[in-house]
Short mmCIF file of C-alpha atoms and ligand atoms in Angstrom, two decimals:
data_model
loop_
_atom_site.label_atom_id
_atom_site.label_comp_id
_atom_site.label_asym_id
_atom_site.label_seq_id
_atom_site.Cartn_x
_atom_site.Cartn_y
_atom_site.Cartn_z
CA UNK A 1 -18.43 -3.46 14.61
CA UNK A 2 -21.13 -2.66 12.09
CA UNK A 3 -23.11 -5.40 10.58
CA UNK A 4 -21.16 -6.88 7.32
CA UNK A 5 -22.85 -5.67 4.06
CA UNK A 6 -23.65 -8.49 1.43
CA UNK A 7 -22.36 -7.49 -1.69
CA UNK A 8 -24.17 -9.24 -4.60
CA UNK A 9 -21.37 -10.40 -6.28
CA UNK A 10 -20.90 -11.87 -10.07
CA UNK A 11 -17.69 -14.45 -10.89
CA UNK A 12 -15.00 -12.40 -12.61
CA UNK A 13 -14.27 -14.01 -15.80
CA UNK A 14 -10.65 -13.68 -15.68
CA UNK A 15 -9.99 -14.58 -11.85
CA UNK A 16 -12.32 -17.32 -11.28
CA UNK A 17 -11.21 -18.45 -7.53
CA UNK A 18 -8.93 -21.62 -8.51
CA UNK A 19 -6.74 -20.00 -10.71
CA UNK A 20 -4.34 -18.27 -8.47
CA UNK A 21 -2.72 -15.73 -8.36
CA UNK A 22 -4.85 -13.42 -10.93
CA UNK A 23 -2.14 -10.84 -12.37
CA UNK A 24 -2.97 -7.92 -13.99
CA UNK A 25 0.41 -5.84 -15.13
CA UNK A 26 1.42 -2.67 -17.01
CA UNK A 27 3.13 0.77 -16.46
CA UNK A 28 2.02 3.39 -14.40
CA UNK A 29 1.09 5.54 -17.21
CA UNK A 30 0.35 4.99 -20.88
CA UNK A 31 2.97 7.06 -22.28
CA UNK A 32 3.05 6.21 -25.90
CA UNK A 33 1.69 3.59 -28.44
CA UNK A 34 5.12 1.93 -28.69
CA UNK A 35 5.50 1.99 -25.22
CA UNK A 36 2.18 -0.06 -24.44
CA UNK A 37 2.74 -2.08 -27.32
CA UNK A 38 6.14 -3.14 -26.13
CA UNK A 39 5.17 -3.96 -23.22
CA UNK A 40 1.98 -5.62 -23.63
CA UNK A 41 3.60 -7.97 -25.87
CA UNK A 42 6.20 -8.76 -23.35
CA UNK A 43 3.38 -9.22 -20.60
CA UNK A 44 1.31 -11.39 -22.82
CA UNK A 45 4.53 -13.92 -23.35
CA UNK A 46 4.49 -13.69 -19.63
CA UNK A 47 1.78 -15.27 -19.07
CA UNK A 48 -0.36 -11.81 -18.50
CA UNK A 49 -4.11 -11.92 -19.54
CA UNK A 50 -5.10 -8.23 -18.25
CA UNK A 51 -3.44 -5.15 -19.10
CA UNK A 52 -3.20 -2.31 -17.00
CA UNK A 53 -1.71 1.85 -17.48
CA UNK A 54 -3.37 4.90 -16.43
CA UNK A 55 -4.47 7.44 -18.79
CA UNK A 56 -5.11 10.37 -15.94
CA UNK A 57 -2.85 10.24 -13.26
CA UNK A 58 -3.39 11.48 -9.68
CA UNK A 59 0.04 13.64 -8.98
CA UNK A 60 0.50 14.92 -5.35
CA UNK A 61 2.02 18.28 -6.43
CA UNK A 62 0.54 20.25 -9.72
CA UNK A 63 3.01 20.62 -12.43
CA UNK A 64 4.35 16.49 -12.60
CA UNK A 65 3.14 14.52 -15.31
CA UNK A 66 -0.63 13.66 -15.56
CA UNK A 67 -1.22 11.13 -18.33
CA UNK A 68 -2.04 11.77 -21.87
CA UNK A 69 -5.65 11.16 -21.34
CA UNK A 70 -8.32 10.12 -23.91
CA UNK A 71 -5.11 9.81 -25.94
CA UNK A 72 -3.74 6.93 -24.25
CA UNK A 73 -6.51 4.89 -23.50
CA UNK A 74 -6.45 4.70 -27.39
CA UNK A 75 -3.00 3.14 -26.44
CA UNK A 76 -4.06 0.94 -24.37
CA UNK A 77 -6.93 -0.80 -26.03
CA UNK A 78 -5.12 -0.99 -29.26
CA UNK A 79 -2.22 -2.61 -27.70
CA UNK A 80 -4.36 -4.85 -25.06
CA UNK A 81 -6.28 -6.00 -28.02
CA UNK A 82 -3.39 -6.92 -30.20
CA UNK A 83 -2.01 -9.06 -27.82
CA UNK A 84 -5.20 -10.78 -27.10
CA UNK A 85 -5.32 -9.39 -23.31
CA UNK A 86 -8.15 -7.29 -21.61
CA UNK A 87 -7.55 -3.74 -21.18
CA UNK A 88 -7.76 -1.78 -17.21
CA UNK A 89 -7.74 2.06 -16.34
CA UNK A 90 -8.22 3.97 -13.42
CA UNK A 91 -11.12 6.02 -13.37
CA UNK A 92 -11.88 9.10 -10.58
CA UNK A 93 -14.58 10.86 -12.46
CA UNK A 94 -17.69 10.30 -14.97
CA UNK A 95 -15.82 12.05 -17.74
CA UNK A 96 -13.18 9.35 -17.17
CA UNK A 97 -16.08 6.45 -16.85
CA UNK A 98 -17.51 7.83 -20.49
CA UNK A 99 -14.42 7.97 -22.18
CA UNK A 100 -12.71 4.78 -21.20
CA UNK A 101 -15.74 2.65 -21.71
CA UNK A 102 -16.39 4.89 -25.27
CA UNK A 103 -12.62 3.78 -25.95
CA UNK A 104 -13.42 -0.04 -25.16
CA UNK A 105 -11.41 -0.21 -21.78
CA UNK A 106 -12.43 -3.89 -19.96
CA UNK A 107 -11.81 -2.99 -16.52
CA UNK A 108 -11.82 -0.51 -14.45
CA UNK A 109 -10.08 0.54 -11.32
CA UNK A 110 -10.48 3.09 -8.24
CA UNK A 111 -7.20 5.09 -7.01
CA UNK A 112 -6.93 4.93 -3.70
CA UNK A 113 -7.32 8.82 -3.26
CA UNK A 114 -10.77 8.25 -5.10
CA UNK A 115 -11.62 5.45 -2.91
CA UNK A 116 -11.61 7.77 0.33
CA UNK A 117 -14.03 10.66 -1.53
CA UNK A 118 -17.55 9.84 -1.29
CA UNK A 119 -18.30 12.27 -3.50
CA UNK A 120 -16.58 11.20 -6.31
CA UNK A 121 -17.26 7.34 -5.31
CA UNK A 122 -20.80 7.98 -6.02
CA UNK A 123 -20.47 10.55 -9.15
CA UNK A 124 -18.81 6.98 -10.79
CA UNK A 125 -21.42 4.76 -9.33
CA UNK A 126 -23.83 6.90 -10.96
CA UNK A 127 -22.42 6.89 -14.18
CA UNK A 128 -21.33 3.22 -14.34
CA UNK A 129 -25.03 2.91 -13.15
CA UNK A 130 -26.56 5.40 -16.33
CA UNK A 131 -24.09 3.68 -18.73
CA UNK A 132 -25.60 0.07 -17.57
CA UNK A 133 -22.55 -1.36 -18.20
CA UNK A 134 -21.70 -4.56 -15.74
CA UNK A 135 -17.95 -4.30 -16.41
CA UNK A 136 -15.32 -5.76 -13.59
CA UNK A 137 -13.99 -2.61 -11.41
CA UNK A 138 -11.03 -2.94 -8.75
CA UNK A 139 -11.45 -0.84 -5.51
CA UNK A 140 -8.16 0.16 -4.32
CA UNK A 141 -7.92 0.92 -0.52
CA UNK A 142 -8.31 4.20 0.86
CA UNK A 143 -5.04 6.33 1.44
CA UNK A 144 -6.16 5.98 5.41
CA UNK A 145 -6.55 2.89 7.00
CA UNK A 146 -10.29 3.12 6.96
CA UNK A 147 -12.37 -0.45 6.59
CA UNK A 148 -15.71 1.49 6.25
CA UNK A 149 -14.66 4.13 4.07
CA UNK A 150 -13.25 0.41 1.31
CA UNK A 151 -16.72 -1.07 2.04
CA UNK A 152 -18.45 2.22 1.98
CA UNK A 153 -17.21 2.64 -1.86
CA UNK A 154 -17.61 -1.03 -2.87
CA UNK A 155 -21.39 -0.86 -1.38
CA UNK A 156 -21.85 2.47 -3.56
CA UNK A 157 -21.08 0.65 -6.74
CA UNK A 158 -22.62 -2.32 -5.66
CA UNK A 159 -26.13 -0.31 -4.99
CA UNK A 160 -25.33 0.28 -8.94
CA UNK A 161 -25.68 -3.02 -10.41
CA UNK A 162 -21.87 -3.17 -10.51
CA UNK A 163 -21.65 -7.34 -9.64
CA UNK A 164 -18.44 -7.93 -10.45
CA UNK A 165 -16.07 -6.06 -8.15
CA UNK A 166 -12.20 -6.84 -6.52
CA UNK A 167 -10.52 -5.06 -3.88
CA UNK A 168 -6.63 -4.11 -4.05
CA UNK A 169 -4.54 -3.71 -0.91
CA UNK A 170 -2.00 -0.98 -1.94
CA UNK A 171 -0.98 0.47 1.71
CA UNK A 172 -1.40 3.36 3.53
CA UNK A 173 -0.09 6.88 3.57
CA UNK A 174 1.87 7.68 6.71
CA UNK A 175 3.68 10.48 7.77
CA UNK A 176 7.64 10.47 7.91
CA UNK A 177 10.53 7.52 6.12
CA UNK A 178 9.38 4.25 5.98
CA UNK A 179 10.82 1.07 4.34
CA UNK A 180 7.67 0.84 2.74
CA UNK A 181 6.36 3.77 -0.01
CA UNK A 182 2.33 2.92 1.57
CA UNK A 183 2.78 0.85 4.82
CA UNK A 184 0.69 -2.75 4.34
CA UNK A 185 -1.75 -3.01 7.35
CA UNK A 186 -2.28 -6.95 6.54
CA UNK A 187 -5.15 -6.56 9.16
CA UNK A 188 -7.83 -4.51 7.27
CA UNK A 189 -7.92 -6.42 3.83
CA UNK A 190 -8.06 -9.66 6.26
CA UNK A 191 -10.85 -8.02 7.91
CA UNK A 192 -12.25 -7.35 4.66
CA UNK A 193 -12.00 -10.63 3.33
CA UNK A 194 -13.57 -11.82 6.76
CA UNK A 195 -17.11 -9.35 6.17
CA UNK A 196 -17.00 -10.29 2.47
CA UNK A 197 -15.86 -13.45 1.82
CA UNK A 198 -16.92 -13.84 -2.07
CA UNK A 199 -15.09 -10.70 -3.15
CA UNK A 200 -11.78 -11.35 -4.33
CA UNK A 201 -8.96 -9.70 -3.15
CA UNK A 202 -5.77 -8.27 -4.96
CA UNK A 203 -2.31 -7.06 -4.09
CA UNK A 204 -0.69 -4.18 -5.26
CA UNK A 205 3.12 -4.71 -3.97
CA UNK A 206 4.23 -1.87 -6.51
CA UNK A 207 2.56 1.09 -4.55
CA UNK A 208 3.54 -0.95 -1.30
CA UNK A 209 7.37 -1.38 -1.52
CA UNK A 210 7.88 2.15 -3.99
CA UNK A 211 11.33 0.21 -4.81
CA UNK A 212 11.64 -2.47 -7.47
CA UNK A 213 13.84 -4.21 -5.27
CA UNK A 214 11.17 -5.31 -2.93
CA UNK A 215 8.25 -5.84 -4.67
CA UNK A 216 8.91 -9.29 -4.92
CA UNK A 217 9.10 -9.45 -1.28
CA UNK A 218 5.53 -8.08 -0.48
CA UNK A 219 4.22 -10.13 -3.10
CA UNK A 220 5.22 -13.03 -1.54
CA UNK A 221 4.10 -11.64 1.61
CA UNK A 222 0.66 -11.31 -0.04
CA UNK A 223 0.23 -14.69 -1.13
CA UNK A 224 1.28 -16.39 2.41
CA UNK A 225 -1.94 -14.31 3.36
CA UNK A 226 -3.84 -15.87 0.79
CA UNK A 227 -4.61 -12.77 -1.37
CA UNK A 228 -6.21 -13.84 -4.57
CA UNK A 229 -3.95 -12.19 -6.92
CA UNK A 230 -1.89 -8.91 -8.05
CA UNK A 231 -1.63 -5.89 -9.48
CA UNK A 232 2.04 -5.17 -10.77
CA UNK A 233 3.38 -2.07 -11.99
CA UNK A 234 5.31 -3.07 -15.04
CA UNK A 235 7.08 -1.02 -17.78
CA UNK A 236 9.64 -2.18 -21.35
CA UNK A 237 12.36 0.08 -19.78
CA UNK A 238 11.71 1.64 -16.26
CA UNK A 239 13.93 4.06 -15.79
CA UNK A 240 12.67 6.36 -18.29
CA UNK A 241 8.87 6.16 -17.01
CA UNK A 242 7.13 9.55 -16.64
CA UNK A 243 5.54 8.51 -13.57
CA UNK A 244 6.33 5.93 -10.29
CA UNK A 245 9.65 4.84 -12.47
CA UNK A 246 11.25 3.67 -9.22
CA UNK A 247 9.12 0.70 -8.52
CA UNK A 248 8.08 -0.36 -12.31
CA UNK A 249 9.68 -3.87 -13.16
CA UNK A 250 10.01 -5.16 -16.63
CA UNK A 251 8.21 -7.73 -17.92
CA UNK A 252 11.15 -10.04 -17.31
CA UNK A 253 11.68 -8.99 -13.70
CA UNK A 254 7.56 -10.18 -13.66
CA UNK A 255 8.47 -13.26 -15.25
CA UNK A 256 10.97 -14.34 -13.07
CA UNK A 257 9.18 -13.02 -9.76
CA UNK A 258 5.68 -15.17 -11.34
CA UNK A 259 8.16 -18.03 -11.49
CA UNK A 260 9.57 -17.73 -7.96
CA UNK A 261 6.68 -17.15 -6.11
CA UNK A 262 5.33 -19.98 -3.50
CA UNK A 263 2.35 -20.59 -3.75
CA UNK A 264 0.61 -22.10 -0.65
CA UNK A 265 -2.02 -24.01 -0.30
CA UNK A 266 -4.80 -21.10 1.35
CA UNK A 267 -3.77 -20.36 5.06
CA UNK A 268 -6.31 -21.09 7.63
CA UNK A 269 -8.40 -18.28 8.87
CA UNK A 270 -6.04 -18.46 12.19
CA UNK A 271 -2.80 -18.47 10.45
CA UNK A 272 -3.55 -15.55 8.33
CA UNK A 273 -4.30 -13.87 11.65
CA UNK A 274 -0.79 -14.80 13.04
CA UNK A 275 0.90 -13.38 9.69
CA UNK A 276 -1.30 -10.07 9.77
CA UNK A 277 -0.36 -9.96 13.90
CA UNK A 278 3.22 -10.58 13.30
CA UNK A 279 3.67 -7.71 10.61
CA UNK A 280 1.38 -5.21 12.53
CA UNK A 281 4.66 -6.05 15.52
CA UNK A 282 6.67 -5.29 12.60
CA UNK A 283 5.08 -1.97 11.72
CA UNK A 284 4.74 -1.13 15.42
CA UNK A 285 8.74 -2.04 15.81
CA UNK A 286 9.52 0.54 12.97
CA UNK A 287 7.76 2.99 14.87
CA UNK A 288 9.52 2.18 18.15
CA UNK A 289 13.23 2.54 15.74
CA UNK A 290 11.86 6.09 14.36
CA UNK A 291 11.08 7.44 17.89
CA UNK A 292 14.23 6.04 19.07
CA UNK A 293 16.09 8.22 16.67
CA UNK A 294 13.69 11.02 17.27
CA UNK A 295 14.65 10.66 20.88
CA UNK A 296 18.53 10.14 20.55
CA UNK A 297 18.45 13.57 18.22
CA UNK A 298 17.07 15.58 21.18
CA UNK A 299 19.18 14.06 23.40
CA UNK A 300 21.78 15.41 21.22
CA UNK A 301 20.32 18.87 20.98
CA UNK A 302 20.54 18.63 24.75
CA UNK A 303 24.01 17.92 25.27
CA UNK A 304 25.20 20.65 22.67
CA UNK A 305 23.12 22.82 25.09
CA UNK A 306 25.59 21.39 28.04
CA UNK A 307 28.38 21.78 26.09
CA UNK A 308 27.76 25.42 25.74
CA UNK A 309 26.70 26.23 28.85
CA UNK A 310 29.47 24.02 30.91
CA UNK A 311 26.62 21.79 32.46
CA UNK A 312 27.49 18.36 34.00
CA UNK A 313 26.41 15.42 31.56
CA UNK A 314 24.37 13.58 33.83
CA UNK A 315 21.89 14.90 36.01
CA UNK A 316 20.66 12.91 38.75
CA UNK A 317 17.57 14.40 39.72
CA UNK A 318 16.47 14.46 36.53
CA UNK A 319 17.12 10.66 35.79
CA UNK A 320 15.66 9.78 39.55
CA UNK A 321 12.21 11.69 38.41
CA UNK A 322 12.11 10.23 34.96
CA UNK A 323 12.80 6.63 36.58
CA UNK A 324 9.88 7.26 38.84
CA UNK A 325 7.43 8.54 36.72
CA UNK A 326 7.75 6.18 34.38
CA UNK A 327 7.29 3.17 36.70
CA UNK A 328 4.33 4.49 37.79
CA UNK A 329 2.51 5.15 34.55
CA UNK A 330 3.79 1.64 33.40
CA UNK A 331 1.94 -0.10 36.34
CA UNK A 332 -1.23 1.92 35.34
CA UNK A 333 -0.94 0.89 32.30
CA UNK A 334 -0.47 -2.59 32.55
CA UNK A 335 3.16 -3.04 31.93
CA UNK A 336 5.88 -4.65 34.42
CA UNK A 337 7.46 -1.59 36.24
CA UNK A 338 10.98 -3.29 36.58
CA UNK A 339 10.98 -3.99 33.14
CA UNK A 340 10.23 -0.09 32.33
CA UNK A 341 12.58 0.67 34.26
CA UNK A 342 15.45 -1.45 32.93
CA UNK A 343 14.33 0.00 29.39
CA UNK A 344 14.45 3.29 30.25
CA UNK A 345 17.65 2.70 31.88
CA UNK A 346 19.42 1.21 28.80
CA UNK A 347 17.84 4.05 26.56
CA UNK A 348 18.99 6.77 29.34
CA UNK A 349 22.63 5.04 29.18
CA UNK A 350 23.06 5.40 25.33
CA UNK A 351 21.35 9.49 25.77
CA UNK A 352 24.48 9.68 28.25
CA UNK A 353 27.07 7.75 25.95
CA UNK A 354 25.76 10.41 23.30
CA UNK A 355 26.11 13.10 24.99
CA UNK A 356 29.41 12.33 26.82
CA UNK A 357 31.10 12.30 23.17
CA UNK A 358 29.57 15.82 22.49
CA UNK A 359 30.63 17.12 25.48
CA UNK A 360 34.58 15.84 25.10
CA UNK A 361 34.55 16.38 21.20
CA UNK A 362 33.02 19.88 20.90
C1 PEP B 401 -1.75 3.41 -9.85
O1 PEP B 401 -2.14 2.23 -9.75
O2 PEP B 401 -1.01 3.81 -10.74
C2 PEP B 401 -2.15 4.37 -8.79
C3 PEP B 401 -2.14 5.68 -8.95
O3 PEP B 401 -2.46 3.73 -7.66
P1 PEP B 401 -2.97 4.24 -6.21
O4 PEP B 401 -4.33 4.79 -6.40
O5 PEP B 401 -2.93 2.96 -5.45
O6 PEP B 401 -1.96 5.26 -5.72
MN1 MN B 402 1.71 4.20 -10.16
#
């Protein structure tokens, strides 16, 4: 493991490290005046001191919407202002860096596609650097699960005078359906929060669960951990959002899920490390379920192929050799054999069960 950087970090005036959680809340996208007015007001009677809505949006796919721009960090600040809160954007490039800090944006924040360019990483850090303006900026993860690459960027705007800096666990990309929109690797903001203990360290549960449903759920998740606060996706009426309108809550959703949260007393290094183990056997039990049902489809595929050609269901060679092989590769790799083999066995039974109804049901 590479020797832990030491960022030289400045208190963040609105997350000082006893007032827990820090929340910072608002839509996806500034979509109108009225819109972020409507909302901010709503946050602000929440509770809410920082204000959040993206004026240039990152869209997989050309053609979806991509923010309205200089236009709507207008939006923002006016309505962040009004309602006495500070004002954050996300920022990918130093035309973005010029015009929300020209526009009197407060904070700024890196998208996690941003976060895993170096290039662009450094084209902001040069620009926050040439505008020497100390202003707070949030580092969201990298898409990938990449610890270096989040330090890497955080040590780039470090190296330019940028003291007062957060990170944001939002999750990971992966490929294929997952309960979550960006799988939570608990592990690497942990790990994080073990190289650099003075940074503080945010949630995101909005780009984590994708569903409005369960962001309560991961937020709760994130403050067993010990996470210092969170970033909430929130918008006056959801289902009409241009953008991410599936996992937005309204401010009263955020109200009640502020209310209901537990709030624990900070885990213990070690007990942290038992939550982030026991949801990295969650994540690795998800997997096993999706290649289970990758499995049981070719299994299928494989007994329409009997069915056509009139084969017997069961073949017993075939089961002998799998049986075989795999107790041999399980004792070189460290597992019980008889244990493989009962697995495979119940896994081969259910192929057979499968298969047995294609066969007699056409
Ligand atoms: C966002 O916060 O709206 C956003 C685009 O986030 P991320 O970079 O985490 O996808
Ligand atoms: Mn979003």
């Amino acid at each position: 493991m590479s020797a832990a950087p030491t960022l030289d970090l400045d208190k963040i005036d609105f997350a000082e490290k006893d007032v827990r959680p820090v929340v910072i809340a608002g839509p996806c996208s500034a979509e109108s005046e009225e819109q972020m007015m409507f909302t901010a007001i709503a946050l602000k009677q929440a509770g809410i001191r920082v204000l959040r809505a993206g004026a240039w949006k990152p869209r997989t796919k050309p053609g979806c919407f991509e923010g309205y721009g200089e236009q709507a960090l207008k939006w923002i600040v006016k309505a962040a202002r009004c309602c006495g809160m500070l004002s954050a954007t996300e920022v990918a490039t130093a035309a973005h860096v010029y015009a929300a800090l020209g526009a009197g944006i407060d904070v700024l924040w890196i998208g996690a596609r941003t976060t895993a360019n170096p290039f662009a990483m450094q084209e902001v850090a040069d620009t926050l650097r040439a505008c020497s303006r100390n202003v707070p900026v949030l580092v969201k993860n990298p898409v990938s699960p990449d610890l270096e690459l989040w330090i890497g960027a955080l040590e780039r705007l470090n190296k330019a005078g940028m003291t007062r800096l957060m990170a944001v666990h939002r999750g990971f990309s992966s490929y294929g359906e997952h309960n979550y929109r960006n799988s939570p690797i608990w592990r690497v903001p942990i790990e994080l929060h073990r190289r650099l203990p003075d940074l503080p360290v945010l949630c995101d549960p909005s780009h984590i669960a994708g569903r409005s449903e369960t962001v309560g759920h991961v937020a709760q998740q994130a403050m067993d951990m010990g996470f210092d606060g969170l970033m909430v996706e929130c918008h006056c009426c959801p289902s009409v959002a241009l953008s991410d309108a599936r996992q937005q809550l309204t401010p009263q959703e955020l109200e009640e899920l502020l209310r209901s949260l537990k709030l624990r007393k900070r885990p213990d290094p070690s007990s942290a490390d038992i939550m982030a183990l026991r949801s990295e056997i969650d994540r690795i039990d998800d997997r096993l379920l999706a290649l289970l049902v990758e499995r049981m489809n070719v299994s299928d595929e494989i007994g329409r192929h009997k069915l056509r050609e009139g084969m017997a269901v069961v073949q017993h060679e075939r089961y002998n050799d799998l049986m075989d092989r795999r107790a041999v590769q399980a004792e070189d790799a460290g597992l019980n054999p008889d244990f493989v083999r009962s697995l495979i066995a119940t896994i081969h039974e259910e192929s057979v069960r499968r298969q047995l109804g294609i066969v007699n049901n056409g």
